[in-house]
XYZ file of C-alpha atoms in Angstrom:
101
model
C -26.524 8.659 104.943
C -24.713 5.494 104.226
C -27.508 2.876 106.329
C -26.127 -0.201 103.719
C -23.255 0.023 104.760
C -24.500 -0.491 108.247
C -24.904 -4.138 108.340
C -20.700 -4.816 107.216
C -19.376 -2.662 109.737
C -15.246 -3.195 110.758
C -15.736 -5.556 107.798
C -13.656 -4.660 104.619
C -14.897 -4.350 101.586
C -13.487 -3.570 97.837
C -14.418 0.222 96.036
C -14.280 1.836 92.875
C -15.258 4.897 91.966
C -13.630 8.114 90.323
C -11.827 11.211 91.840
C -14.086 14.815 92.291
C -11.248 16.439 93.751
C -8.956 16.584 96.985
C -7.801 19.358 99.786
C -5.083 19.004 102.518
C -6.445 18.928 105.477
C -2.821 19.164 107.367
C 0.875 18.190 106.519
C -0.112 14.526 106.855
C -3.566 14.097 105.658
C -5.289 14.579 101.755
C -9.064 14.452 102.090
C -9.808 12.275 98.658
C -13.497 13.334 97.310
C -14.969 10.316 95.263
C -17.959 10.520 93.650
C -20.021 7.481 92.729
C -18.179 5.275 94.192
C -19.619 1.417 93.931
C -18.767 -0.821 97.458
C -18.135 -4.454 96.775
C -18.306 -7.493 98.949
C -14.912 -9.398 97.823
C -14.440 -13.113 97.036
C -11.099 -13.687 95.602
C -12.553 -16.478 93.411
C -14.577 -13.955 91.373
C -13.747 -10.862 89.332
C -14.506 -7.658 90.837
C -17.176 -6.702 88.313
C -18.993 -10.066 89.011
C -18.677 -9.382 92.787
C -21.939 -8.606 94.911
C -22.717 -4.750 94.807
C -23.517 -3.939 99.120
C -23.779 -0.216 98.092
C -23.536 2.502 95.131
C -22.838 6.080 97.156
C -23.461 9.570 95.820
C -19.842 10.214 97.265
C -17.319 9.129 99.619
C -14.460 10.902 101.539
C -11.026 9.048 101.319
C -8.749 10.273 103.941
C -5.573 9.796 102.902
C -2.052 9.583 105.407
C 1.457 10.033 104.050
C 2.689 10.265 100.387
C 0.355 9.348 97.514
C 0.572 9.078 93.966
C -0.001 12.103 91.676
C -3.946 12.316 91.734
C -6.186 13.885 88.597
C -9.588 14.638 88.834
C -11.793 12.287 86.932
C -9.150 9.506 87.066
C -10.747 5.795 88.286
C -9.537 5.002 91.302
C -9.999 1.039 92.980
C -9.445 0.751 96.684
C -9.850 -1.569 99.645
C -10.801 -0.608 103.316
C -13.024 -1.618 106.186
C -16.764 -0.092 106.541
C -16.409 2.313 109.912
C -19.107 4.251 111.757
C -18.520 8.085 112.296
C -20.628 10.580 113.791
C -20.804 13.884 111.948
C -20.712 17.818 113.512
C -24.439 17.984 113.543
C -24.430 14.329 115.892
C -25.617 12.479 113.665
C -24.140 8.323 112.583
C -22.966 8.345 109.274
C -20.728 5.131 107.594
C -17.610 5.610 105.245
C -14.536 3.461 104.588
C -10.602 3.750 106.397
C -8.801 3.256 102.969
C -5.868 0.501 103.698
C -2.755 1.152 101.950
């Protein structure tokens, strides 16, 4: 479970981390698999490797909309979004990120 990310929810926050690998899930939608990835509170005044670290994940689901560019598995990959709260198939709360474009 994702619990820091608990505290910054519908807040957004800055990512990196590096793409595991990706399915379609319909005509519309690419679930993104990143693994590692490393959640950032941003400050535009300071440079994102400087930035205050709210989380390090195991993984993270991206779930992508539209066209997207070519991805490769391994590739770094920095993104923005804001911290949401889900709940899962077994019931339980779980946190991720909505990617923005």
């Amino acid at each position: 479970m994702r619990d820091k990310l608990a505290p910054y929810l519908e807040k957004f926050v800055l990512c990196k981390g590096w793409i595991e690998d990706w399915s379609s899930i319909d005509e519309e939608t690419t679930r993104v698999y990143i693994k590692n990835p490393v959640i950032k509170s941003p400050n535009r005044n300071v440079h994102f490797d400087d930035l205050k670290i709210i989380s390090k994940e195991h993984h993270i689901n991206l779930f992508l909309k539209g066209k997207h560019p070519k991805l490769r598995r391994l590739d770094e990959i920095f993104f923005t979004g804001n911290v949401s709260r889900y709940v899962r198939s077994n019931g339980t709360t779980d946190y991720g990120i909505n990617p923005l474009p």
